[in-house]
Every structure is written in structure tokens, then in C-alpha cells.
Amino acid sequence: MCGIVGYLGHKPLVPVLVEGLRRLEYRGYDSAGIAVVRDGTVHVRRSPGKLSKLEEVLGREPVDGEFGIGHTRWATHGRPSEENAHPHRDCSGRIVVVHNGIVENYLELRQELTAQGHRFCTETDTEVVAHLVEREWRDDGLAAAVRRALTRLRGLFALVLISADDPGTIVAARNGPPVVIGMGEDEYFVASDIPAILAHTREIAFLDDQEMAVVTREGVAFTDFAGAAREKTPQHVAWDPVMAEKAGYRHFMLKEIFEQPLAVRETIIGRTSAETGHVFLEEMKLGADVLAGIDRVVILACGTSWHAGLVGKFLIEQIARVPVEVDYGSEFRYRRPIVDGRTLAVAITQSGETADTLGALREATRLGARSVAICNVVGSMVTREAEGTIYTHAGPEIGVASTKAFTTQLVALHLLALAIGQARGTTPEELSRALVRELDQLPIRIEEALQVNDAIEELSASIQNRRDCLYLGRGVNYPIALEGALKLKEISYIHAEGYPAGEMKHGPIALIEEDLPVIVLAADDGLFEKVVGNIQEAKARGGRIIAITTHGQAPALEQVLTGGQDAVLAVPDAHPLVLPVLMTVPVQLIAYHVAVRRGCDVDQPRNLAKSVTVE
């Protein structure tokens, strides 16, 4: 959602703030602003629109300061405008705040503060925080005033504040959305996500819920909301800042698609034995004795991660022979779920900060479930709340539409399925060895799958002006049809639907008309002939078929699709349970190239944010 950055140190202030905001652009936003303190005065610059608009304002009205904060806003309360852009001020203009999240009781607080003489200038919920802190100000400084104000706030929020009356102090508070503190050489950073500050430091501390950080030139003090001290040890983040740059690619999304062989290799390396077929997931912290006692798995996720969970259902049930339920994080805790101590709750989230997934995990553990997270960000909230974590090691993913995070989640689910099956004794050793060998070969096969890029770039011209698309798949690959449709919707704004191919005659066939693009996943997985039947039915009704298959089955499909605009895209042959990773590559590239042809903002699609940290 919103991007937050703060800085106190010896570097020129405004460039650090603006560059930090630029590195958070992938989160999605509609306005931007900064506030700095210089010589006892707060200076604010804001603008609706992209960061370039704020830079134009700074060019006309330059400003500098001793310390400051910046923000990119994704509107929740109030339209995108200069007055609604952050930072927001109190009546005196000497206290400013930036905010990610929602203050649920802001109307009540606004009425109360207005009655006490406070003057409001915006439509936002954030402004009440500045006025609350103003009301609670005493002679004990900004941090104490913030603590008193926090007792009145309800909701999920990340807050960062500065004041001209407490020079050299930045106060951050977390209750839901993420806040990270960076520690450099005589300089300190506050941000909503690691990439904002990674160019300056890799020593990062993560705030937990109901925690504050008080940053001064002497260091950082961590407390809870009541003021009790908390101990925090900074974690060293191994990401190279260069990894967050485009490296010559036109868009971050394309770069991240082509990084998938490396990301998958990093997720697998050191975790398997090709000789025995065993997997090693010490960081998961749930021993074989715990996994042996599991008789049910509940996967909790949202969006693309939910599609990964659907693939995980097939993997865990087929490999480990344990029943699996896949639930939307946003729905799970509102339906009185049935879990107990023999249930394993698996939370899947790239960022580790997805509010709905975190809420679902908390409900599952409250009811007694054991828990594990599949996550990409070391130290994120989900990794601290789950009993253990399988890190995906995908590196920073900047494009809003998830690509390498998704494929590494699939690999992590393979490892989890094998770990459960080996602990329970339900996975034959021959199958374990076969799947480990397949995983070891997966990075090379992804590189081969990426060779369809040029063909997809060419065929995307026939899709770019279509209003609708249909995606079909069977078995373990039908979630990839759902993922392909989601990707196309997210970044090209073409309406797309994904279905199990066997359901086509139960309704979706009515959508097929002349030249409707029908993207079909025809894997060599025992269901190939059935999918060919679906292809022929779609083709008979005028559908334009784009078949994604394996090299071994491509000749058969080319005989079926003998003319017109139809196309066959082939990925390497592989074990049926590994094929979803390979089938994902073409559907990602289709979405990417269609979106580029349509002139869409591929990395920052409208109305979307990288990490949804509020309900």
C-alpha cells in the first residue's frame, strides 16, 4: 500500500527521501509528499500523481532540512489531491505525520477534536493523528505524546511522525502494516519496506505489532506502546541493491520473469539430497515428530499466493497423502473454521505482511493449529508469528504482478509436501528421489521454457485488442489457468476467466465466440487427451486457440491446430507434478507482452499495490 521513508543523518536529506520513495513506487500510489525540519520550522511539499510531479514541485520550491519523512499515498479516505496527500499537519503546523493503514474510529475522533477547536483541512483519516498528538503534547517530547495518542486509535496502522518542537527525533509506531528501521554509520532510516533503504544499509530491524521506535542521533530506542523497553537485534539483509534495478530490462516484471531460474535454484539449493531424496528444512522448525502427527493441512493465502496454495493442495495430497483445504485469508477467520492441534496451517505470502493472511494465521493458531509460513522476506511479520518458515529466497520482487515469488512458492510447496510425506512415511522413496531429481533440473528447464518469449511477443498482437480471454487447465495445472487469467487482468486490464477444462461444458463454453482467445494448458499428465477434446470443442465454436504443452506433445497438438491464428507453445518435458512451474512461464509472458502492446503501466498497474497491508 502506501510507501513511507524517513531519514536522520549526515547525507543531503531531500535526495535520500525522494530516492527512497522512488524505490517504493512498486507498491502503488496516487500522490506523494515530504516534510523536513530546518531551523525549527517544518516545510512540506506535496503533489497528486506520480513522483515526478513532486519533483517538479521541489524544483519550483526547493527545500532542505536536518531530518524528515516522505510518503507515497494509496487513497483509502479522500480523493487523490494535494490537500489529501501526506504528510499531514496539526493546527500549528509543527507536528507532521505519514500513515499507512486505516484509523477505524477517525470520524469519532474528528468530531471530538473539532469540538475542542481543532481545524481540519483534509478528507483523510490520517489527519486526526496529527491533531491527537498536538492535543497530547506536554513537556516530555514527541514520543510520549504519540504514546498517549495511540491509546485512542483503533485500526491497523503504521505511523511515522516528526515535530519542530522535538528536533532530531523521528517516532515510528506499528500496529499492522510493516515498519522497518535501518541502521547505518551515524545515520538512521525508517521505511515501510526494505528496498527504500537498501542502498544505504543492510542492517535492518523490524517492528512488531504494538511497538514503537524512537530514532535520534544517539541511536534507536525500541518500546511497546506503553513505553516498556524492547530488545531488537538488527538483521543483515543479503539482498544486493543492484537486484532492485532493472538491469537493462524494459520493466521490472520482465526482469523478474527471467530471474526465475536463479530464484528457483536459490530456493532449492542445500535443501535436498539427490542420493536419498530427503529434504532438509531446519528453518521450518517443525520436526518430523510434529509433521508425523499432522492429519490435515489448511493453506491460507490471497491472490497469486492462493493460486500457489491450490497447486500445493495437489502436491501435498498426492505426495504426502494428507487432505488439504485451501482458503482465502480474507474469508478464513470469518467463518468459524474447524482446526485443532493436528492441523497444519500454512500461510503463503511474498511480503510476509499481507493483512488478511496474517489475520487468518492468527485465527488458526488461536484455535490450536501448528503453523508454518512460506515467505520471501526475512524477518517479516508472518515469519515471526509462524512456528517456522520456508523462505523462498526469490530476492526483491518490485513488479506488482508477482512472478518469481509465485514459482518459488510452488517449489517451497514441493519441499513441504516431501517433508510431510517423509515424516509420515507415506511418500515412497522412489517418488522422493524422482521429485528431488526433477527439482534439481528445474532451473535449467525454466531457462528452456523462457525461449518461448519471442514467439509470445509476436502472437500477443492478436490478443491486445480483445475484450475477453478464457484460460483452461486440468488437474494440477488448472490453478495455473487461474493464475494466467489473473495476470492478464492485473496488468493489461483485459477481462479474463480461468476454469478447469472439465467444467467448460458446464457454463464457460457459452463465452466462446469467433476469435475469442482461449489459452489452454495441455500438459502431458495423463489428462492430455481429455484436454485435446476441450480444445476441439472450443475451436469448433470459433475460439482462437493458444495451446501451452510440452515438447513431447507439441506435434500432436500441431496436427489438431492446423491453421488460422492458432498457436502451440512448448515447454520442456518434466514430471507431471513439476510441470505447473514450467507452464507458468508462458502465461506470465503472455500477460506481459499483451500489456506492453496496450501501453499499460506494467510494473504499477492501476488500483493495485504490491503488498495489501490493510483489510
XYZ file of N, CA, C and O in Angstrom, residues 378-558:
724
model
N 12.814 -12.058 4.892
C 13.357 -12.452 6.192
C 12.948 -11.421 7.240
O 13.071 -10.215 7.036
N 12.450 -11.907 8.376
C 12.105 -11.026 9.478
C 10.752 -10.379 9.388
O 10.369 -9.622 10.280
N 9.988 -10.645 8.334
C 8.669 -10.043 8.196
C 7.723 -10.611 9.253
O 8.020 -11.593 9.938
N 6.559 -9.988 9.393
C 5.654 -10.332 10.476
C 5.239 -11.806 10.458
O 5.236 -12.471 11.486
N 4.907 -12.347 9.304
C 4.440 -13.726 9.274
C 5.536 -14.690 9.714
O 5.271 -15.704 10.356
N 6.798 -14.359 9.417
C 7.893 -15.240 9.812
C 8.127 -15.193 11.312
O 8.708 -16.128 11.878
N 7.690 -14.128 11.953
C 7.841 -14.020 13.399
C 6.669 -14.656 14.146
O 6.811 -15.043 15.294
N 5.527 -14.758 13.472
C 4.352 -15.291 14.149
C 4.149 -16.778 13.899
O 3.565 -17.465 14.737
N 4.596 -17.281 12.746
C 4.503 -18.715 12.493
C 5.579 -19.447 13.290
O 6.615 -18.886 13.641
N 5.347 -20.716 13.561
C 6.334 -21.516 14.305
C 7.626 -21.663 13.513
O 8.712 -21.732 14.085
N 7.507 -21.749 12.212
C 8.679 -21.874 11.359
C 8.381 -21.337 9.976
O 7.236 -21.043 9.647
N 9.423 -21.211 9.167
C 9.277 -20.600 7.846
C 10.077 -21.387 6.817
O 11.178 -21.859 7.099
N 9.514 -21.504 5.621
C 10.269 -21.934 4.452
C 10.480 -20.683 3.608
O 9.545 -20.169 2.990
N 11.689 -20.135 3.622
C 11.979 -18.942 2.847
C 12.134 -19.303 1.369
O 12.732 -20.327 1.029
N 11.611 -18.450 0.507
C 11.670 -18.738 -0.929
C 12.937 -18.213 -1.595
O 13.246 -18.610 -2.712
N 13.647 -17.281 -0.966
C 14.921 -16.794 -1.499
C 14.801 -16.272 -2.931
O 15.712 -16.443 -3.747
N 13.668 -15.625 -3.235
C 13.475 -15.085 -4.583
C 14.177 -13.751 -4.782
O 14.308 -13.293 -5.915
N 14.627 -13.106 -3.704
C 15.159 -11.758 -3.824
C 14.031 -10.758 -3.955
O 12.863 -11.117 -4.036
N 14.353 -9.465 -3.976
C 13.292 -8.451 -4.028
C 12.489 -8.558 -5.310
O 13.049 -8.699 -6.396
N 11.178 -8.490 -5.172
C 10.280 -8.504 -6.315
C 9.593 -7.137 -6.360
O 8.807 -6.801 -5.477
N 9.909 -6.355 -7.387
C 9.451 -4.972 -7.470
C 8.150 -4.843 -8.245
O 7.274 -4.068 -7.884
N 8.009 -5.581 -9.340
C 6.774 -5.533 -10.114
C 5.591 -5.935 -9.256
O 5.659 -6.898 -8.489
N 4.490 -5.199 -9.388
C 3.310 -5.503 -8.581
C 2.777 -6.897 -8.897
O 2.383 -7.645 -8.000
N 2.746 -7.267 -10.166
C 2.273 -8.595 -10.550
C 3.347 -9.632 -10.208
O 4.433 -9.622 -10.760
N 3.031 -10.530 -9.313
C 4.019 -11.476 -8.803
C 4.381 -12.515 -9.862
O 3.518 -13.072 -10.537
N 5.676 -12.781 -9.995
C 6.167 -13.761 -10.959
C 7.109 -14.751 -10.276
O 6.735 -15.867 -9.954
N 8.343 -14.305 -9.998
C 9.305 -15.234 -9.395
C 8.902 -15.617 -7.974
O 9.256 -16.712 -7.510
N 8.172 -14.765 -7.282
C 7.683 -15.154 -5.961
C 6.733 -16.335 -6.073
O 6.743 -17.247 -5.240
N 5.898 -16.340 -7.123
C 4.936 -17.421 -7.315
C 5.625 -18.739 -7.607
O 5.330 -19.770 -6.977
N 6.565 -18.751 -8.551
C 7.209 -20.018 -8.898
C 8.040 -20.561 -7.735
O 8.105 -21.776 -7.525
N 8.658 -19.672 -6.959
C 9.415 -20.176 -5.806
C 8.475 -20.662 -4.706
O 8.832 -21.575 -3.956
N 7.279 -20.096 -4.618
C 6.290 -20.646 -3.682
C 5.902 -22.070 -4.082
O 5.746 -22.944 -3.212
N 5.758 -22.311 -5.383
C 5.454 -23.674 -5.838
C 6.556 -24.640 -5.449
O 6.294 -25.769 -5.009
N 7.803 -24.198 -5.597
C 8.937 -25.053 -5.221
C 8.930 -25.305 -3.711
O 9.153 -26.435 -3.260
N 8.679 -24.265 -2.928
C 8.618 -24.433 -1.472
C 7.517 -25.408 -1.082
O 7.678 -26.202 -0.140
N 6.401 -25.392 -1.801
C 5.314 -26.332 -1.505
C 5.714 -27.761 -1.862
O 5.310 -28.714 -1.182
N 6.505 -27.939 -2.926
C 7.069 -29.262 -3.220
C 7.893 -29.759 -2.033
O 7.758 -30.916 -1.596
N 8.763 -28.882 -1.531
C 9.618 -29.277 -0.407
C 8.788 -29.600 0.831
O 9.074 -30.576 1.547
N 7.760 -28.803 1.090
C 6.907 -29.059 2.246
C 6.167 -30.383 2.087
O 6.071 -31.167 3.049
N 5.643 -30.646 0.898
C 4.935 -31.910 0.662
C 5.854 -33.105 0.904
O 5.455 -34.097 1.542
N 7.077 -33.012 0.414
C 8.028 -34.098 0.635
C 8.374 -34.241 2.112
O 8.475 -35.367 2.631
N 8.543 -33.119 2.808
C 8.872 -33.176 4.230
C 7.760 -33.846 5.020
O 8.011 -34.682 5.908
N 6.514 -33.498 4.722
C 5.380 -34.114 5.432
C 5.301 -35.598 5.108
O 5.151 -36.445 5.999
N 5.409 -35.919 3.813
C 5.309 -37.323 3.415
C 6.422 -38.175 3.988
O 6.193 -39.326 4.400
N 7.644 -37.637 4.049
C 8.759 -38.397 4.621
C 8.602 -38.566 6.122
O 8.931 -39.619 6.674
N 8.080 -37.541 6.797
C 7.859 -37.661 8.247
C 6.770 -38.676 8.563
O 6.860 -39.413 9.550
N 5.756 -38.729 7.747
C 4.632 -39.640 7.979
C 4.878 -41.032 7.396
O 4.103 -41.960 7.659
N 5.913 -41.171 6.587
C 6.180 -42.454 5.960
C 5.206 -42.790 4.855
O 5.036 -43.963 4.503
N 4.565 -41.770 4.262
C 3.554 -42.005 3.238
C 4.058 -41.721 1.829
O 3.320 -41.925 0.868
N 5.289 -41.230 1.707
C 5.849 -40.962 0.387
C 6.882 -42.028 0.051
O 7.897 -42.150 0.749
N 6.666 -42.819 -0.991
C 7.647 -43.848 -1.356
C 9.011 -43.221 -1.653
O 9.097 -42.132 -2.228
N 10.074 -43.921 -1.269
C 11.419 -43.393 -1.505
C 11.680 -43.163 -2.985
O 12.343 -42.189 -3.365
N 11.159 -44.033 -3.822
C 11.371 -43.872 -5.259
C 10.771 -42.564 -5.756
O 11.379 -41.846 -6.563
N 9.572 -42.217 -5.264
C 8.951 -40.957 -5.652
C 9.742 -39.776 -5.116
O 9.941 -38.780 -5.827
N 10.221 -39.871 -3.867
C 11.028 -38.788 -3.296
C 12.262 -38.528 -4.147
O 12.579 -37.370 -4.481
N 12.979 -39.574 -4.492
C 14.193 -39.390 -5.289
C 13.866 -38.819 -6.660
O 14.570 -37.945 -7.170
N 12.783 -39.302 -7.272
C 12.411 -38.811 -8.602
C 12.078 -37.327 -8.563
O 12.516 -36.559 -9.435
N 11.314 -36.897 -7.556
C 10.922 -35.496 -7.481
C 12.108 -34.596 -7.149
O 12.216 -33.476 -7.672
N 13.010 -35.065 -6.297
C 14.196 -34.261 -5.987
C 15.056 -34.093 -7.232
O 15.580 -33.003 -7.499
N 15.192 -35.147 -8.003
C 15.950 -35.029 -9.260
C 15.274 -34.032 -10.200
O 15.942 -33.225 -10.863
N 13.951 -34.087 -10.257
C 13.219 -33.145 -11.110
C 13.411 -31.707 -10.632
O 13.587 -30.789 -11.440
N 13.377 -31.507 -9.321
C 13.582 -30.157 -8.790
C 14.987 -29.658 -9.103
O 15.175 -28.476 -9.431
N 15.963 -30.530 -9.007
C 17.332 -30.130 -9.316
C 17.474 -29.680 -10.769
O 18.296 -28.807 -11.081
N 16.700 -30.269 -11.672
C 16.763 -29.920 -13.089
C 15.869 -28.740 -13.446
O 15.952 -28.214 -14.560
N 15.035 -28.315 -12.511
C 14.025 -27.302 -12.813
C 14.613 -25.968 -13.287
O 14.102 -25.379 -14.261
N 15.672 -25.437 -12.662
C 16.204 -24.152 -13.167
C 16.602 -24.203 -14.635
O 16.336 -23.261 -15.395
N 17.230 -25.303 -15.058
C 17.634 -25.437 -16.463
C 16.404 -25.485 -17.360
O 16.363 -24.864 -18.436
N 15.381 -26.187 -16.910
C 14.174 -26.313 -17.731
C 13.409 -24.990 -17.803
O 12.766 -24.692 -18.811
N 13.463 -24.202 -16.753
C 12.834 -22.868 -16.825
C 13.557 -22.008 -17.854
O 12.924 -21.264 -18.617
N 14.884 -22.092 -17.870
C 15.642 -21.345 -18.880
C 15.198 -21.746 -20.284
O 15.053 -20.897 -21.178
N 14.972 -23.046 -20.491
C 14.497 -23.506 -21.797
C 13.087 -22.991 -22.064
O 12.763 -22.588 -23.198
N 12.242 -22.991 -21.043
C 10.866 -22.515 -21.215
C 10.831 -21.049 -21.606
O 9.947 -20.610 -22.358
N 11.790 -20.266 -21.125
C 11.831 -18.836 -21.440
C 12.112 -18.573 -22.918
O 11.933 -17.444 -23.389
N 12.517 -19.594 -23.653
C 12.792 -19.418 -25.072
C 11.527 -19.170 -25.889
O 11.597 -18.800 -27.062
N 10.347 -19.336 -25.264
C 9.102 -19.027 -25.979
C 8.832 -17.525 -26.008
O 7.847 -17.083 -26.609
N 9.689 -16.726 -25.380
C 9.432 -15.294 -25.247
C 9.192 -14.609 -26.595
O 8.232 -13.850 -26.760
N 10.059 -14.862 -27.584
C 9.920 -14.177 -28.872
C 8.616 -14.552 -29.563
O 7.935 -13.692 -30.144
N 8.260 -15.830 -29.519
C 7.011 -16.271 -30.148
C 5.805 -15.619 -29.475
O 4.842 -15.212 -30.150
N 5.860 -15.487 -28.155
C 4.741 -14.879 -27.436
C 4.657 -13.389 -27.733
O 3.556 -12.833 -27.879
N 5.796 -12.730 -27.839
C 5.775 -11.308 -28.181
C 5.072 -11.091 -29.514
O 4.298 -10.127 -29.682
N 5.297 -11.999 -30.464
C 4.674 -11.872 -31.777
C 3.177 -12.149 -31.713
O 2.359 -11.382 -32.242
N 2.786 -13.239 -31.049
C 1.363 -13.596 -31.031
C 0.531 -12.662 -30.155
O -0.699 -12.600 -30.279
N 1.182 -11.914 -29.264
C 0.441 -11.010 -28.388
C -0.313 -9.944 -29.180
O -1.299 -9.383 -28.700
N 0.145 -9.671 -30.403
C -0.542 -8.674 -31.234
C -1.972 -9.088 -31.536
O -2.851 -8.232 -31.720
N -2.220 -10.387 -31.585
C -3.571 -10.864 -31.903
C -4.490 -10.856 -30.685
O -5.690 -11.108 -30.822
N -3.936 -10.577 -29.506
C -4.738 -10.560 -28.281
C -4.985 -9.142 -27.792
O -5.986 -8.867 -27.129
N -4.110 -8.211 -28.128
C -4.084 -6.913 -27.469
C -5.394 -6.142 -27.564
O -5.716 -5.357 -26.674
N -6.174 -6.354 -28.622
C -7.415 -5.596 -28.776
C -8.660 -6.389 -28.413
O -9.782 -5.914 -28.623
N -8.465 -7.567 -27.852
C -9.612 -8.371 -27.432
C -10.147 -7.870 -26.097
O -9.398 -7.359 -25.255
N -11.428 -8.030 -25.873
C -12.049 -7.608 -24.610
C -12.054 -8.726 -23.575
O -12.148 -8.464 -22.375
N -11.973 -9.977 -24.028
C -12.102 -11.122 -23.125
C -11.123 -12.208 -23.523
O -10.746 -12.331 -24.699
N -10.741 -13.018 -22.547
C -9.930 -14.212 -22.788
C -10.397 -15.315 -21.859
O -10.885 -15.048 -20.746
N -10.206 -16.548 -22.291
C -10.570 -17.714 -21.493
C -9.329 -18.576 -21.302
O -8.600 -18.848 -22.262
N -9.073 -18.999 -20.064
C -7.943 -19.875 -19.735
C -8.494 -21.199 -19.203
O -9.388 -21.201 -18.336
N -7.957 -22.308 -19.705
C -8.414 -23.634 -19.302
C -7.234 -24.514 -18.919
O -6.173 -24.452 -19.532
N -7.425 -25.350 -17.894
C -6.411 -26.318 -17.487
C -7.067 -27.461 -16.742
O -8.210 -27.349 -16.287
N -6.345 -28.557 -16.608
C -6.867 -29.725 -15.886
C -5.910 -30.095 -14.764
O -4.713 -29.856 -14.821
N -6.457 -30.742 -13.730
C -5.643 -31.292 -12.660
C -4.783 -30.251 -11.984
O -5.212 -29.129 -11.690
N -3.535 -30.610 -11.742
C -2.626 -29.727 -11.017
C -2.316 -28.453 -11.794
O -1.824 -27.473 -11.222
N -2.651 -28.426 -13.073
C -2.385 -27.233 -13.885
C -3.574 -26.285 -13.989
O -3.422 -25.189 -14.531
N -4.754 -26.679 -13.478
C -5.847 -25.725 -13.595
C -5.619 -24.476 -12.757
O -6.025 -23.370 -13.175
N -4.927 -24.550 -11.572
C -4.614 -23.289 -10.893
C -3.723 -22.365 -11.724
O -3.768 -21.144 -11.543
N -2.928 -22.924 -12.630
C -2.094 -22.080 -13.493
C -2.980 -21.350 -14.503
O -2.667 -20.223 -14.918
N -4.094 -21.960 -14.894
C -5.059 -21.244 -15.730
C -5.643 -20.055 -14.971
O -5.801 -18.959 -15.520
N -5.959 -20.263 -13.699
C -6.455 -19.157 -12.874
C -5.394 -18.060 -12.752
O -5.704 -16.862 -12.827
N -4.149 -18.473 -12.552
C -3.061 -17.509 -12.415
C -2.833 -16.750 -13.714
O -2.600 -15.532 -13.704
N -2.915 -17.426 -14.850
C -2.759 -16.747 -16.133
C -3.830 -15.696 -16.352
O -3.552 -14.579 -16.813
N -5.072 -16.048 -16.009
C -6.163 -15.083 -16.156
C -5.969 -13.892 -15.231
O -6.210 -12.741 -15.616
N -5.531 -14.146 -14.009
C -5.292 -13.051 -13.067
C -4.200 -12.123 -13.579
O -4.341 -10.891 -13.523
N -3.110 -12.688 -14.086
C -2.017 -11.863 -14.583
C -2.501 -10.958 -15.714
O -2.149 -9.782 -15.788
N -3.273 -11.519 -16.651
C -3.753 -10.719 -17.775
C -4.654 -9.594 -17.279
O -4.558 -8.450 -17.738
N -5.539 -9.896 -16.341
C -6.421 -8.865 -15.784
C -5.621 -7.779 -15.088
O -5.885 -6.576 -15.251
N -4.649 -8.193 -14.288
C -3.905 -7.250 -13.452
C -3.181 -6.188 -14.256
O -3.199 -5.007 -13.891
N -2.523 -6.604 -15.324
C -1.610 -5.651 -15.964
C -2.049 -5.181 -17.339
O -1.552 -4.157 -17.822
N -2.999 -5.894 -18.005
C -3.460 -5.431 -19.319
C -4.872 -4.881 -19.267
O -5.325 -4.245 -20.226
N -5.594 -5.167 -18.172
C -6.981 -4.730 -17.974
C -7.943 -5.382 -18.960
O -9.047 -4.884 -19.195
N -7.539 -6.512 -19.535
C -8.451 -7.314 -20.345
C -9.179 -8.277 -19.419
O -8.558 -8.940 -18.576
N -10.490 -8.379 -19.576
C -11.243 -9.320 -18.752
C -10.855 -10.747 -19.132
O -10.835 -11.114 -20.310
N -10.520 -11.557 -18.149
C -10.115 -12.939 -18.392
C -10.678 -13.825 -17.295
O -10.792 -13.410 -16.143
N -11.022 -15.043 -17.651
C -11.524 -16.022 -16.692
C -10.736 -17.315 -16.837
O -10.393 -17.721 -17.950
N -10.450 -17.947 -15.706
C -9.789 -19.240 -15.718
C -10.718 -20.309 -15.169
O -11.448 -20.059 -14.196
N -10.707 -21.494 -15.791
C -11.593 -22.583 -15.367
C -10.864 -23.924 -15.483
O -9.976 -24.084 -16.332
N -11.278 -24.906 -14.679
C -10.885 -26.274 -15.003
C -11.496 -26.652 -16.353
O -12.690 -26.397 -16.582
N -10.698 -27.227 -17.227
C -11.186 -27.510 -18.585
C -12.391 -28.444 -18.558
O -13.275 -28.349 -19.424
N -12.447 -29.344 -17.587
C -13.585 -30.251 -17.487
C -14.893 -29.554 -17.186
O -15.970 -30.132 -17.364
N -14.819 -28.306 -16.708
C -16.019 -27.526 -16.412
C -16.497 -26.714 -17.604
O -17.517 -26.017 -17.508
N -15.802 -26.792 -18.723
C -16.128 -25.924 -19.850
C -17.569 -26.111 -20.305
O -18.291 -25.148 -20.561
N -18.012 -27.358 -20.385
C -19.367 -27.625 -20.866
C -20.424 -27.280 -19.825
O -21.610 -27.318 -20.113
N -19.994 -26.950 -18.605
C -20.947 -26.621 -17.539
C -21.167 -25.113 -17.429
O -21.570 -24.626 -16.370
N -20.893 -24.389 -18.476
C -21.152 -22.954 -18.452
C -20.208 -22.116 -19.281
O -20.646 -21.342 -20.148
N -18.886 -22.212 -19.050
C -17.951 -21.330 -19.770
C -17.992 -21.461 -21.283
O -17.625 -20.515 -21.985
N -18.460 -22.596 -21.802
C -18.496 -22.762 -23.253
C -19.394 -21.704 -23.903
O -19.231 -21.357 -25.072
N -20.318 -21.151 -23.112
C -21.197 -20.108 -23.637
C -20.437 -18.826 -23.955
O -20.918 -17.985 -24.713
N -19.268 -18.663 -23.368
C -18.469 -17.462 -23.616
C -17.721 -17.508 -24.936
O -17.248 -16.475 -25.421
N -17.577 -18.709 -25.510
C -16.715 -18.855 -26.684
C -17.440 -18.349 -27.921
O -18.551 -18.785 -28.243
N -16.793 -17.410 -28.601
C -17.312 -16.860 -29.839
C -16.151 -16.711 -30.811
O -15.002 -17.034 -30.492
N -16.463 -16.220 -31.996
C -15.448 -16.114 -33.039
C -14.249 -15.297 -32.561
O -14.392 -14.175 -32.069
N -13.072 -15.889 -32.656
C -11.788 -15.257 -32.360
C -11.553 -14.976 -30.874
O -10.620 -14.242 -30.525
N -12.377 -15.526 -29.995
C -12.087 -15.386 -28.567
C -10.780 -16.119 -28.256
O -10.660 -17.319 -28.529
N -9.775 -15.449 -27.688
C -8.550 -16.169 -27.312
C -8.844 -17.178 -26.203
O -9.389 -16.820 -25.150
N -8.511 -18.425 -26.452
C -8.669 -19.495 -25.466
C -7.274 -20.073 -25.211
O -6.705 -20.744 -26.070
N -6.723 -19.770 -24.036
C -5.387 -20.240 -23.689
C -5.563 -21.534 -22.908
O -6.194 -21.545 -21.838
N -5.031 -22.623 -23.439
C -5.268 -23.948 -22.876
C -3.945 -24.555 -22.426
O -2.983 -24.609 -23.193
N -3.912 -25.031 -21.191
C -2.740 -25.728 -20.657
C -2.945 -27.218 -20.898
O -3.747 -27.864 -20.222
N -2.232 -27.742 -21.881
C -2.391 -29.145 -22.276
C -1.142 -29.902 -21.874
O -0.239 -30.142 -22.686
N -1.069 -30.264 -20.615
C 0.129 -30.904 -20.082
C 0.127 -32.399 -20.363
O -0.924 -33.031 -20.514
N 1.322 -32.951 -20.409
C 1.492 -34.399 -20.572
C 1.418 -35.021 -19.179
O 2.428 -35.387 -18.577
N 0.180 -35.135 -18.661
C 0.000 -35.527 -17.261
C -1.082 -36.575 -17.057
O -1.644 -36.707 -15.971
N -1.396 -37.320 -18.123
C -2.450 -38.319 -18.028
C -3.817 -37.788 -18.413
O -4.763 -38.562 -18.562
N -3.941 -36.473 -18.560
C -5.219 -35.862 -18.940
C -5.133 -35.178 -20.303
O -6.036 -34.443 -20.689
N -4.041 -35.428 -21.005
C -3.795 -34.724 -22.263
C -4.920 -34.950 -23.271
O -5.418 -34.000 -23.889
N -5.342 -36.192 -23.451
C -6.365 -36.476 -24.459
C -7.679 -35.783 -24.124
O -8.393 -35.313 -25.021
N -8.005 -35.708 -22.834
C -9.233 -35.015 -22.436
C -9.148 -33.530 -22.761
O -10.121 -32.913 -23.208
N -7.971 -32.929 -22.532
C -7.808 -31.512 -22.835
C -7.870 -31.281 -24.343
O -8.427 -30.268 -24.800
N -7.326 -32.200 -25.138
C -7.423 -32.071 -26.593
C -8.890 -32.043 -27.013
O -9.286 -31.269 -27.908
N -9.724 -32.844 -26.352
C -11.161 -32.798 -26.634
C -11.745 -31.426 -26.339
O -12.557 -30.907 -27.117
N -11.330 -30.812 -25.231
C -11.793 -29.458 -24.912
C -11.333 -28.459 -25.966
O -12.071 -27.535 -26.336
N -10.106 -28.627 -26.439
C -9.575 -27.738 -27.477
C -10.420 -27.830 -28.739
O -10.782 -26.804 -29.352
N -10.760 -29.054 -29.136
C -11.549 -29.219 -30.357
C -12.939 -28.610 -30.207
O -13.479 -28.016 -31.145
N -13.511 -28.731 -29.008
C -14.823 -28.118 -28.768
C -14.747 -26.596 -28.861
O -15.637 -25.952 -29.427
N -13.691 -26.020 -28.287
C -13.533 -24.566 -28.338
C -13.269 -24.095 -29.767
O -13.802 -23.064 -30.215
N -12.457 -24.851 -30.486
C -12.123 -24.480 -31.863
C -13.353 -24.570 -32.757
O -13.546 -23.726 -33.642
N -14.206 -25.553 -32.523
C -15.409 -25.715 -33.333
C -16.356 -24.534 -33.179
O -17.214 -24.303 -34.046
N -16.223 -23.799 -32.097
C -17.093 -22.645 -31.847
C -16.408 -21.328 -32.183
O -16.868 -20.265 -31.763
N -15.287 -21.400 -32.889
C -14.639 -20.199 -33.400
C -13.558 -19.643 -32.506
O -12.980 -18.599 -32.819
N -13.265 -20.326 -31.392
C -12.239 -19.828 -30.497
C -10.861 -19.841 -31.137
O -10.545 -20.729 -31.933
N -10.051 -18.834 -30.795
C -8.662 -18.776 -31.272
C -7.788 -19.446 -30.200
O -7.670 -18.933 -29.090
N -7.219 -20.602 -30.487
C -6.555 -21.437 -29.503
C -5.075 -21.093 -29.387
O -4.359 -21.021 -30.391
N -4.636 -20.891 -28.151
C -3.212 -20.818 -27.835
C -2.954 -21.954 -26.854
O -3.372 -21.894 -25.695
N -2.333 -23.002 -27.329
C -2.108 -24.196 -26.517
C -0.702 -24.171 -25.938
O 0.275 -23.971 -26.666
N -0.609 -24.375 -24.648
C 0.682 -24.484 -23.954
C 0.857 -25.938 -23.571
O 0.048 -26.491 -22.804
N 1.888 -26.574 -24.090
C 2.078 -28.002 -23.880
C 3.558 -28.288 -23.694
O 4.378 -27.377 -23.529
N 3.909 -29.565 -23.714
C 5.302 -29.977 -23.588
C 5.867 -30.313 -24.968
O 5.127 -30.547 -25.926
N 7.200 -30.340 -25.046
C 7.836 -30.657 -26.327
C 7.344 -31.992 -26.865
O 7.112 -32.143 -28.075
N 7.152 -32.958 -25.975
C 6.754 -34.289 -26.431
C 5.368 -34.335 -27.036
O 5.091 -35.164 -27.922
N 4.463 -33.477 -26.584
C 3.088 -33.484 -27.081
C 2.821 -32.404 -28.114
O 1.741 -32.354 -28.703
N 3.797 -31.520 -28.350
C 3.579 -30.428 -29.304
C 3.206 -30.932 -30.704
O 2.294 -30.373 -31.331
N 3.879 -31.969 -31.257
C 3.499 -32.417 -32.605
C 2.040 -32.840 -32.707
O 1.376 -32.550 -33.705
N 1.533 -33.509 -31.666
C 0.132 -33.949 -31.699
C -0.807 -32.744 -31.739
O -1.808 -32.743 -32.464
N -0.498 -31.716 -30.975
C -1.355 -30.534 -30.964
C -1.250 -29.760 -32.274
O -2.233 -29.177 -32.746
N -0.076 -29.758 -32.860
C 0.080 -29.041 -34.131
C -0.763 -29.684 -35.227
O -1.216 -29.004 -36.157
